[in-house]
């Protein structure tokens, strides 16, 4: 009857009844019919609270308190840190993907936790040539992100209460990963020469650095400070974690080789990511580990998430091997340079009260200082105009520096200009002359 009513086949109705009976919702009585079955635990289910309170471990409670980190989902002006995927060489990528199609079944299998050997070899070669990193393929660990590297290595290297020096201001994703592993964070101020270690700081188990292009201020660790940090690390027996997050966007003349290249005794861990150079959702990044750490890091990775995506590792290796990565980087460097110039000129024209904290000659974002006491108010006004202005003060643990970290790389020059013209409508409080006096126009070296 039901099959006729619904105009479907008898076997479909039979299959549905069989399924409902299997789930315990129908009772079928031979020769009598099918009957709805009352839920068996109705009373008990009704009295259960909708959400059980989370019974978290102390570590879990700490993770909840720290709150994780979220990257911007859309590259709106001026969200920090996204590349422009509109200009990605998609035809090349698609051609390489099609060429890989016959290997789909093989690439869909479980993969080595350390990453595919060919990709590790290509990375070792590329990082040696581009950044002076001293790496053999055996030292390279392919991961989903720098964030995974930070989290994984923090748990591997730190005991609860261990001291970690973090740059201040600094990258929240990194310090949060250290704190979640139970570390005691020691903020160390950054001046025009980068991290500025001072006497009397507690001995670090690990020093976290962005030496090539300090996040967020954009200064580089000077040669003298590099030597100082390495000597300190040696004296204290500390690990150094070098987050080289955007150095592929430097001209060779601007970049010093990676700090890892100066490491004489195997204490520098080098981290890099494809999130900016290729695309964020690829979820591919890499660590170059001191040989002594490889076995433990690979074991830890296998426990974390097993391994990375086989298909994308093969595709990225093809992209590198065919020379497409090198030419994509060259094009991006030129494009990002042009966009940075558009941002700096636009700032000078439309926002004379928001100027770079230091000369900004590389990278994907520009850090500007704001008139003192006005960051919150100016950001609120910018938000009303539909412009995001990531806060510099939010990245400080010591005395807050007021400013914005403006991500521009995903925006075309005309989009940068349009957003800056909108921001130009904002008026900071006070007279222009007073503002100029109160604003720290450039960071100074503080020796
Ligand atoms: C300083 C720094 N390190 C690491 C990352 C994260 O890269 P990934 O996407 O590989 O986690 C970012 C991303 O914005 C960053 O700014």
CSV table of C-alpha atoms and ligand atoms in Angstrom, one decimal:
chain,number,residue,atom,x,y,z
A,1,UNK,CA,0.0,0.0,0.0
A,2,UNK,CA,2.8,2.4,0.9
A,3,UNK,CA,4.6,1.6,-2.3
A,4,UNK,CA,1.5,2.4,-4.3
A,5,UNK,CA,0.8,5.6,-2.3
A,6,UNK,CA,4.3,6.9,-2.8
A,7,UNK,CA,4.7,5.6,-6.4
A,8,UNK,CA,7.9,3.7,-5.5
A,9,UNK,CA,8.9,0.1,-5.7
A,10,UNK,CA,8.0,-2.5,-3.2
A,11,UNK,CA,11.6,-3.4,-2.6
A,12,UNK,CA,12.5,0.2,-1.7
A,13,UNK,CA,9.8,0.2,1.0
A,14,UNK,CA,11.0,-3.2,2.2
A,15,UNK,CA,14.5,-1.9,2.4
A,16,UNK,CA,13.4,1.1,4.5
A,17,UNK,CA,11.4,-1.1,6.9
A,18,UNK,CA,14.3,-3.5,7.3
A,19,UNK,CA,16.6,-0.5,8.1
A,20,UNK,CA,14.1,1.0,10.6
A,21,UNK,CA,13.8,-2.4,12.3
A,22,UNK,CA,17.5,-2.8,12.4
A,23,UNK,CA,17.8,0.5,14.1
A,24,UNK,CA,15.2,-0.6,16.7
A,25,UNK,CA,12.6,1.9,15.7
A,26,UNK,CA,10.1,-0.6,14.3
A,27,UNK,CA,9.0,-3.9,15.6
A,28,UNK,CA,7.9,-6.4,12.9
A,29,UNK,CA,5.4,-9.0,14.0
A,30,UNK,CA,5.0,-11.8,11.6
A,31,UNK,CA,1.4,-12.1,10.3
A,32,UNK,CA,0.4,-9.0,12.3
A,33,UNK,CA,2.2,-6.0,11.0
A,34,UNK,CA,5.0,-3.5,11.8
A,35,UNK,CA,4.7,-1.3,14.9
A,36,UNK,CA,6.5,1.7,16.2
A,37,UNK,CA,8.7,0.8,19.0
A,38,UNK,CA,8.7,3.3,21.9
A,39,UNK,CA,12.3,4.5,22.7
A,40,UNK,CA,13.6,2.2,25.4
A,41,UNK,CA,15.5,4.7,27.6
A,42,UNK,CA,13.2,7.6,27.1
A,43,UNK,CA,13.0,8.6,30.8
A,44,UNK,CA,16.8,8.3,31.4
A,45,UNK,CA,17.7,10.2,28.1
A,46,UNK,CA,15.3,13.0,29.0
A,47,UNK,CA,17.0,13.7,32.3
A,48,UNK,CA,20.5,13.8,30.9
A,49,UNK,CA,22.0,17.3,30.7
A,50,UNK,CA,22.2,18.5,27.2
A,51,UNK,CA,26.0,19.1,27.5
A,52,UNK,CA,28.1,17.3,30.0
A,53,UNK,CA,30.7,19.6,31.7
A,54,UNK,CA,34.1,18.9,30.0
A,55,UNK,CA,36.2,16.9,32.4
A,56,UNK,CA,39.5,18.2,31.1
A,57,UNK,CA,43.0,17.4,32.3
A,58,UNK,CA,45.1,20.3,33.8
A,59,UNK,CA,46.8,20.5,30.4
A,60,UNK,CA,43.4,20.5,28.6
A,61,UNK,CA,42.2,23.3,30.8
A,62,UNK,CA,45.3,25.3,30.0
A,63,UNK,CA,44.8,24.8,26.2
A,64,UNK,CA,41.2,26.0,26.7
A,65,UNK,CA,42.4,29.1,28.6
A,66,UNK,CA,45.1,29.9,25.9
A,67,UNK,CA,42.4,29.6,23.3
A,68,UNK,CA,44.3,28.4,20.2
A,69,UNK,CA,45.0,30.6,17.2
A,70,UNK,CA,43.0,31.3,14.1
A,71,UNK,CA,44.3,32.5,10.7
A,72,UNK,CA,42.2,34.9,8.7
A,73,UNK,CA,39.7,32.9,6.5
A,74,UNK,CA,39.5,35.6,3.9
A,75,UNK,CA,42.3,37.8,2.7
A,76,UNK,CA,40.4,41.0,3.2
A,77,UNK,CA,42.3,44.3,3.6
A,78,UNK,CA,44.5,44.2,5.7
A,79,UNK,CA,44.3,40.8,7.3
A,80,UNK,CA,47.9,39.6,7.8
A,81,UNK,CA,49.6,36.7,6.2
A,82,UNK,CA,47.8,35.4,3.1
A,83,UNK,CA,49.2,35.1,-0.4
A,84,UNK,CA,47.2,36.1,-3.5
A,85,UNK,CA,45.8,32.8,-4.8
A,86,UNK,CA,44.2,34.6,-7.8
A,87,UNK,CA,47.7,34.8,-9.4
A,88,UNK,CA,48.8,31.3,-8.6
A,89,UNK,CA,49.9,29.3,-11.7
A,90,UNK,CA,46.8,27.1,-11.6
A,91,UNK,CA,47.2,25.8,-15.3
A,92,UNK,CA,50.6,24.4,-14.4
A,93,UNK,CA,49.4,23.0,-11.2
A,94,UNK,CA,46.4,21.3,-12.9
A,95,UNK,CA,48.7,19.9,-15.7
A,96,UNK,CA,51.0,18.4,-13.1
A,97,UNK,CA,48.0,17.0,-11.2
A,98,UNK,CA,46.6,15.4,-14.3
A,99,UNK,CA,50.1,13.8,-15.1
A,100,UNK,CA,50.0,12.3,-11.6
A,101,UNK,CA,46.5,10.7,-12.0
A,102,UNK,CA,47.8,7.2,-12.9
A,103,UNK,CA,49.6,7.2,-9.5
A,104,UNK,CA,46.4,8.0,-7.6
A,105,UNK,CA,46.0,4.5,-6.0
A,106,UNK,CA,49.7,4.5,-4.8
A,107,UNK,CA,49.5,8.0,-3.4
A,108,UNK,CA,46.3,7.2,-1.6
A,109,UNK,CA,48.1,4.6,0.6
A,110,UNK,CA,49.6,5.2,4.0
A,111,UNK,CA,52.7,7.4,3.7
A,112,UNK,CA,56.0,7.6,5.6
A,113,UNK,CA,55.6,9.7,8.7
A,114,UNK,CA,58.8,11.7,7.9
A,115,UNK,CA,57.4,12.7,4.5
A,116,UNK,CA,58.2,11.4,1.0
A,117,UNK,CA,61.9,11.1,0.3
A,118,UNK,CA,61.8,12.9,-3.0
A,119,UNK,CA,60.2,16.0,-1.4
A,120,UNK,CA,62.7,15.9,1.4
A,121,UNK,CA,65.6,15.7,-1.0
A,122,UNK,CA,64.2,18.6,-3.0
A,123,UNK,CA,63.6,20.7,0.1
A,124,UNK,CA,67.1,20.0,1.4
A,125,UNK,CA,68.6,21.2,-1.9
A,126,UNK,CA,66.3,24.2,-2.2
A,127,UNK,CA,66.9,25.4,1.4
A,128,UNK,CA,70.6,25.0,1.0
A,129,UNK,CA,70.7,27.1,-2.1
A,130,UNK,CA,68.1,29.7,-1.1
A,131,UNK,CA,68.7,30.1,2.7
A,132,UNK,CA,72.1,28.5,3.3
A,133,UNK,CA,70.4,25.8,5.5
A,134,UNK,CA,72.7,22.9,6.0
A,135,UNK,CA,70.4,20.0,5.5
A,136,UNK,CA,70.4,16.4,4.3
A,137,UNK,CA,67.1,14.8,3.4
A,138,UNK,CA,67.4,12.6,6.5
A,139,UNK,CA,67.1,15.7,8.7
A,140,UNK,CA,64.0,17.0,6.9
A,141,UNK,CA,60.6,16.3,8.5
A,142,UNK,CA,57.5,17.2,6.3
A,143,UNK,CA,54.6,18.4,8.4
A,144,UNK,CA,51.2,19.9,7.9
A,145,UNK,CA,52.2,23.4,9.1
A,146,UNK,CA,54.7,25.4,11.1
A,147,UNK,CA,52.1,25.4,13.7
A,148,UNK,CA,52.2,21.6,13.9
A,149,UNK,CA,56.0,21.8,14.1
A,150,UNK,CA,55.9,24.2,17.0
A,151,UNK,CA,53.3,22.2,18.9
A,152,UNK,CA,55.0,18.8,18.3
A,153,UNK,CA,58.5,20.0,19.1
A,154,UNK,CA,57.3,21.9,22.2
A,155,UNK,CA,55.9,18.7,23.6
A,156,UNK,CA,59.0,16.8,22.7
A,157,UNK,CA,61.6,19.3,24.1
A,158,UNK,CA,59.9,20.9,27.1
A,159,UNK,CA,58.9,19.8,30.5
A,160,UNK,CA,56.2,21.7,32.4
A,161,UNK,CA,57.8,24.9,33.9
A,162,UNK,CA,60.7,25.0,31.4
A,163,UNK,CA,61.6,28.6,30.4
A,164,UNK,CA,61.1,29.6,26.8
A,165,UNK,CA,62.3,33.0,25.6
A,166,UNK,CA,59.9,34.5,23.2
A,167,UNK,CA,60.3,37.7,21.2
A,168,UNK,CA,58.1,40.6,22.4
A,169,UNK,CA,56.1,41.5,20.5
A,170,UNK,CA,55.9,38.1,18.9
A,171,UNK,CA,53.9,35.5,17.0
A,172,UNK,CA,51.0,34.3,19.1
A,173,UNK,CA,50.7,30.9,17.4
A,174,UNK,CA,54.2,30.1,18.5
A,175,UNK,CA,54.0,31.3,22.1
A,176,UNK,CA,50.6,29.6,22.6
A,177,UNK,CA,52.0,26.3,21.4
A,178,UNK,CA,54.9,26.6,23.9
A,179,UNK,CA,52.5,27.6,26.7
A,180,UNK,CA,50.2,24.7,25.9
A,181,UNK,CA,53.1,22.4,26.4
A,182,UNK,CA,53.5,23.8,29.9
A,183,UNK,CA,56.4,26.2,29.2
A,184,UNK,CA,57.0,29.3,31.3
A,185,UNK,CA,57.2,32.1,28.7
A,186,UNK,CA,59.9,34.8,29.2
A,187,UNK,CA,59.1,37.7,26.9
A,188,UNK,CA,62.3,39.3,25.6
A,189,UNK,CA,62.1,42.8,24.0
A,190,UNK,CA,62.9,43.4,20.4
A,191,UNK,CA,64.6,46.5,19.2
A,192,UNK,CA,66.0,47.6,15.8
A,193,UNK,CA,68.5,44.7,15.9
A,194,UNK,CA,66.0,42.0,16.8
A,195,UNK,CA,65.8,40.0,20.1
A,196,UNK,CA,67.6,41.9,22.8
A,197,UNK,CA,68.8,39.5,25.5
A,198,UNK,CA,69.5,41.2,28.8
A,199,UNK,CA,71.5,40.0,31.7
A,200,UNK,CA,69.5,38.4,34.5
A,201,UNK,CA,66.9,36.6,32.4
A,202,UNK,CA,66.2,33.1,33.5
A,203,UNK,CA,68.1,30.4,31.6
A,204,UNK,CA,66.1,29.3,28.6
A,205,UNK,CA,65.4,25.7,27.6
A,206,UNK,CA,64.4,27.0,24.2
A,207,UNK,CA,64.7,30.3,22.4
A,208,UNK,CA,62.0,31.1,19.8
A,209,UNK,CA,63.0,33.4,17.0
A,210,UNK,CA,62.0,34.9,13.7
A,211,UNK,CA,65.6,36.1,12.8
A,212,UNK,CA,65.2,36.9,9.1
A,213,UNK,CA,62.2,39.2,9.5
A,214,UNK,CA,61.0,39.6,13.0
A,215,UNK,CA,57.2,38.9,13.4
A,216,UNK,CA,55.6,41.4,13.7
A,217,UNK,CA,58.0,44.4,13.7
A,218,UNK,CA,59.9,43.4,10.5
A,219,UNK,CA,63.5,44.0,11.7
A,220,UNK,CA,66.2,41.4,11.2
A,221,UNK,CA,68.4,39.9,13.8
A,222,UNK,CA,71.8,41.7,13.4
A,223,UNK,CA,75.0,39.7,12.9
A,224,UNK,CA,76.1,40.7,16.4
A,225,UNK,CA,72.9,39.5,18.0
A,226,UNK,CA,73.0,36.3,16.0
A,227,UNK,CA,76.4,35.5,17.5
A,228,UNK,CA,75.1,36.6,21.0
A,229,UNK,CA,72.0,34.3,20.8
A,230,UNK,CA,74.0,31.3,19.6
A,231,UNK,CA,76.6,31.8,22.3
A,232,UNK,CA,73.9,32.2,25.0
A,233,UNK,CA,72.2,29.0,23.7
A,234,UNK,CA,75.5,27.2,23.9
A,235,UNK,CA,76.2,28.4,27.4
A,236,UNK,CA,72.7,27.4,28.7
A,237,UNK,CA,72.4,24.2,26.6
A,238,UNK,CA,69.2,25.6,25.0
A,239,UNK,CA,67.4,24.7,21.8
A,240,UNK,CA,66.9,27.5,19.3
A,241,UNK,CA,63.8,27.4,17.1
A,242,UNK,CA,64.2,29.5,13.9
A,243,UNK,CA,60.8,30.3,12.4
A,244,UNK,CA,61.7,31.3,8.8
A,245,UNK,CA,58.1,32.0,7.9
A,246,UNK,CA,58.4,34.4,5.0
A,247,UNK,CA,62.0,34.7,3.9
A,248,UNK,CA,61.3,33.4,0.5
A,249,UNK,CA,59.9,36.8,-0.2
A,250,UNK,CA,63.3,38.5,0.2
A,251,UNK,CA,65.6,39.6,-2.5
A,252,UNK,CA,68.9,37.8,-2.1
A,253,UNK,CA,70.6,41.1,-1.3
A,254,UNK,CA,68.2,41.7,1.7
A,255,UNK,CA,68.5,38.3,3.3
A,256,UNK,CA,71.1,37.0,5.6
A,257,UNK,CA,71.4,33.2,5.5
A,258,UNK,CA,69.4,31.2,7.9
A,259,UNK,CA,70.7,31.3,11.5
A,260,UNK,CA,70.8,27.5,11.2
A,261,UNK,CA,73.7,27.9,8.8
A,262,UNK,CA,75.8,29.3,11.7
A,263,UNK,CA,74.9,26.5,14.1
A,264,UNK,CA,78.1,24.8,15.1
A,265,UNK,CA,76.7,22.2,17.6
A,266,UNK,CA,73.3,21.1,16.4
A,267,UNK,CA,70.9,23.2,18.5
A,268,UNK,CA,69.0,25.2,15.9
A,269,UNK,CA,65.8,23.8,14.5
A,270,UNK,CA,64.7,25.4,11.3
A,271,UNK,CA,61.0,25.8,10.4
A,272,UNK,CA,59.5,26.8,7.0
A,273,UNK,CA,56.1,26.6,5.4
A,274,UNK,CA,54.4,26.4,2.0
A,275,UNK,CA,51.4,28.3,3.5
A,276,UNK,CA,52.6,31.6,2.0
A,277,UNK,CA,54.7,30.5,-0.9
A,278,UNK,CA,52.1,28.1,-2.4
A,279,UNK,CA,48.8,28.1,-0.5
A,280,UNK,CA,47.6,27.9,3.1
A,281,UNK,CA,45.2,25.0,2.8
A,282,UNK,CA,47.8,22.8,1.2
A,283,UNK,CA,48.8,22.1,4.8
A,284,UNK,CA,52.5,21.4,4.0
A,285,UNK,CA,55.4,22.7,6.0
A,286,UNK,CA,58.9,21.4,7.0
A,287,UNK,CA,61.4,21.3,9.8
A,288,UNK,CA,65.1,20.8,9.4
A,289,UNK,CA,66.1,19.0,12.6
A,290,UNK,CA,69.5,18.5,14.3
A,291,UNK,CA,70.3,14.8,13.6
A,292,UNK,CA,69.9,14.0,17.3
A,293,UNK,CA,66.2,14.9,17.2
A,294,UNK,CA,65.1,13.1,14.1
A,295,UNK,CA,64.1,9.8,15.5
A,296,UNK,CA,62.0,11.3,18.4
A,297,UNK,CA,60.4,13.9,16.1
A,298,UNK,CA,59.4,11.3,13.5
A,299,UNK,CA,57.9,9.0,16.3
A,300,UNK,CA,56.0,12.0,17.7
A,301,UNK,CA,54.7,12.9,14.3
A,302,UNK,CA,53.5,9.4,13.7
A,303,UNK,CA,51.5,9.7,17.0
A,304,UNK,CA,50.1,13.1,16.1
A,305,UNK,CA,48.5,12.4,12.8
A,306,UNK,CA,50.4,9.6,11.2
A,307,UNK,CA,51.7,11.3,8.1
A,308,UNK,CA,51.0,14.0,5.5
A,309,UNK,CA,48.9,13.9,2.4
A,310,UNK,CA,50.6,11.7,-0.2
A,311,UNK,CA,49.0,13.3,-3.2
A,312,UNK,CA,50.0,16.9,-2.4
A,313,UNK,CA,53.6,15.9,-1.4
A,314,UNK,CA,54.1,14.3,-4.8
A,315,UNK,CA,52.5,17.3,-6.5
A,316,UNK,CA,54.7,19.8,-4.7
A,317,UNK,CA,57.8,17.7,-5.4
A,318,UNK,CA,56.8,17.8,-9.2
A,319,UNK,CA,56.3,21.5,-8.9
A,320,UNK,CA,59.7,22.0,-7.4
A,321,UNK,CA,61.5,19.6,-9.7
A,322,UNK,CA,60.1,21.2,-12.8
A,323,UNK,CA,61.5,24.6,-11.8
A,324,UNK,CA,58.0,26.0,-11.3
A,325,UNK,CA,58.5,26.7,-7.6
A,326,UNK,CA,61.6,28.8,-8.3
A,327,UNK,CA,59.9,30.8,-11.0
A,328,UNK,CA,56.7,31.2,-8.9
A,329,UNK,CA,58.8,32.6,-6.1
A,330,UNK,CA,60.6,35.0,-8.4
A,331,UNK,CA,57.3,36.3,-9.7
A,332,UNK,CA,55.8,36.6,-6.2
A,333,UNK,CA,58.8,38.5,-5.0
A,334,UNK,CA,58.4,41.0,-7.8
A,335,UNK,CA,54.6,41.3,-7.2
A,336,UNK,CA,54.9,41.6,-3.4
A,337,UNK,CA,57.6,44.3,-3.8
A,338,UNK,CA,55.3,46.3,-6.0
A,339,UNK,CA,52.4,45.9,-3.6
A,340,UNK,CA,54.6,46.8,-0.6
A,341,UNK,CA,55.6,50.0,-2.5
A,342,UNK,CA,51.9,50.8,-3.1
A,343,UNK,CA,51.2,50.4,0.6
A,344,UNK,CA,54.1,52.5,1.8
A,345,UNK,CA,53.3,55.3,-0.7
A,346,UNK,CA,49.6,55.1,0.1
A,347,UNK,CA,50.3,55.3,3.9
A,348,UNK,CA,52.5,58.4,3.4
A,349,UNK,CA,49.7,60.0,1.3
A,350,UNK,CA,46.6,59.1,3.2
A,351,UNK,CA,47.7,58.1,6.7
A,352,UNK,CA,50.6,60.3,7.7
A,353,UNK,CA,49.8,59.4,11.4
A,354,UNK,CA,50.5,55.7,10.8
A,355,UNK,CA,54.1,55.1,9.6
A,356,UNK,CA,56.3,52.0,9.6
A,357,UNK,CA,58.0,51.2,12.9
A,358,UNK,CA,61.2,50.2,10.9
A,359,UNK,CA,62.3,50.2,7.3
A,360,UNK,CA,60.0,47.6,5.7
A,361,UNK,CA,61.9,46.2,2.7
A,362,UNK,CA,60.5,42.6,2.6
A,363,UNK,CA,57.8,40.2,3.8
A,364,UNK,CA,54.1,40.1,3.4
A,365,UNK,CA,53.0,42.7,6.0
A,366,UNK,CA,54.0,46.1,7.2
A,367,UNK,CA,54.0,47.1,10.8
A,368,UNK,CA,53.0,50.7,11.5
A,369,UNK,CA,53.0,52.7,14.7
A,370,UNK,CA,50.0,54.7,15.8
A,371,UNK,CA,49.6,57.8,17.9
A,372,UNK,CA,49.9,56.8,21.6
A,373,UNK,CA,46.7,55.8,23.4
A,374,UNK,CA,44.6,55.6,20.2
A,375,UNK,CA,45.0,52.0,18.8
A,376,UNK,CA,41.7,50.8,20.1
A,377,UNK,CA,39.7,53.8,18.9
A,378,UNK,CA,41.4,53.9,15.5
A,379,UNK,CA,40.8,50.2,15.0
A,380,UNK,CA,37.2,50.6,15.8
A,381,UNK,CA,36.8,53.4,13.3
A,382,UNK,CA,38.6,51.3,10.7
A,383,UNK,CA,36.3,48.3,11.4
A,384,UNK,CA,33.3,50.6,10.8
A,385,UNK,CA,34.8,51.4,7.3
A,386,UNK,CA,35.1,47.6,6.7
A,387,UNK,CA,38.9,47.6,7.0
A,388,UNK,CA,40.7,45.1,9.2
A,389,UNK,CA,43.7,46.4,11.1
A,390,UNK,CA,45.4,43.6,13.1
A,391,UNK,CA,46.5,44.9,16.5
A,392,UNK,CA,50.2,45.2,17.4
A,393,UNK,CA,49.4,45.8,21.1
A,394,UNK,CA,47.7,42.3,21.1
A,395,UNK,CA,51.1,40.8,20.2
A,396,UNK,CA,52.9,42.3,23.2
A,397,UNK,CA,53.3,40.8,26.7
A,398,UNK,CA,55.5,43.6,28.0
A,399,UNK,CA,54.7,47.3,27.6
A,400,UNK,CA,52.2,47.4,24.7
A,401,UNK,CA,53.3,49.0,21.4
A,402,UNK,CA,50.4,50.6,19.7
A,403,UNK,CA,50.2,49.9,16.0
A,404,UNK,CA,48.8,47.8,13.2
A,405,UNK,CA,50.2,44.9,11.3
A,406,UNK,CA,48.9,45.4,7.8
A,407,UNK,CA,48.9,42.4,5.5
A,408,UNK,CA,49.0,43.5,1.9
A,409,UNK,CA,50.3,40.6,-0.2
A,410,UNK,CA,46.9,39.2,-1.2
A,411,UNK,CA,45.8,42.7,-2.4
A,412,UNK,CA,46.3,44.3,-5.8
A,413,UNK,CA,47.8,47.8,-5.8
A,414,UNK,CA,44.4,49.3,-6.6
A,415,UNK,CA,42.7,47.3,-3.8
A,416,UNK,CA,45.4,48.6,-1.4
A,417,UNK,CA,44.9,52.2,-2.6
A,418,UNK,CA,41.1,51.9,-2.2
A,419,UNK,CA,41.3,50.5,1.4
A,420,UNK,CA,43.9,53.2,2.4
A,421,UNK,CA,41.7,56.0,0.9
A,422,UNK,CA,38.8,54.7,3.1
A,423,UNK,CA,41.1,54.7,6.2
A,424,UNK,CA,42.2,58.2,5.2
A,425,UNK,CA,38.8,59.4,6.4
A,426,UNK,CA,39.8,58.5,10.0
A,427,UNK,CA,41.0,61.3,12.2
A,428,UNK,CA,43.2,60.6,15.2
A,429,UNK,CA,42.7,62.8,18.2
A,430,UNK,CA,45.0,65.7,18.8
A,431,UNK,CA,47.0,68.0,16.5
A,432,UNK,CA,49.2,66.5,13.8
A,433,UNK,CA,52.3,68.1,15.3
A,434,UNK,CA,51.6,66.5,18.7
A,435,UNK,CA,51.0,63.2,17.1
A,436,UNK,CA,54.3,63.3,15.3
A,437,UNK,CA,56.0,64.1,18.6
A,438,UNK,CA,54.4,61.2,20.5
A,439,UNK,CA,54.9,58.6,17.8
A,440,UNK,CA,57.9,56.3,17.9
A,441,UNK,CA,58.7,56.6,14.1
A,442,UNK,CA,61.4,54.0,14.1
A,443,UNK,CA,62.7,51.4,16.4
A,444,UNK,CA,66.1,52.1,17.8
A,445,UNK,CA,68.9,49.7,18.7
A,446,UNK,CA,69.0,49.6,22.5
A,447,UNK,CA,72.4,48.4,23.5
B,1,LIG,C1,55.5,34.0,12.1
B,1,LIG,C2,54.7,32.9,11.6
B,1,LIG,N1,55.0,31.7,11.8
B,1,LIG,C3,54.3,30.6,11.3
B,1,LIG,C4,53.1,30.9,10.6
B,1,LIG,C5,52.2,29.7,10.3
B,1,LIG,O1,52.4,29.0,9.2
B,1,LIG,P1,51.6,27.7,9.0
B,1,LIG,O2,50.4,28.0,8.2
B,1,LIG,O3,52.6,26.8,8.3
B,1,LIG,O4,51.3,27.2,10.3
B,1,LIG,C6,52.7,32.2,10.4
B,1,LIG,C7,51.4,32.4,9.7
B,1,LIG,O5,50.9,33.5,9.6
B,1,LIG,C8,53.5,33.2,10.9
B,1,LIG,O6,53.1,34.5,10.7
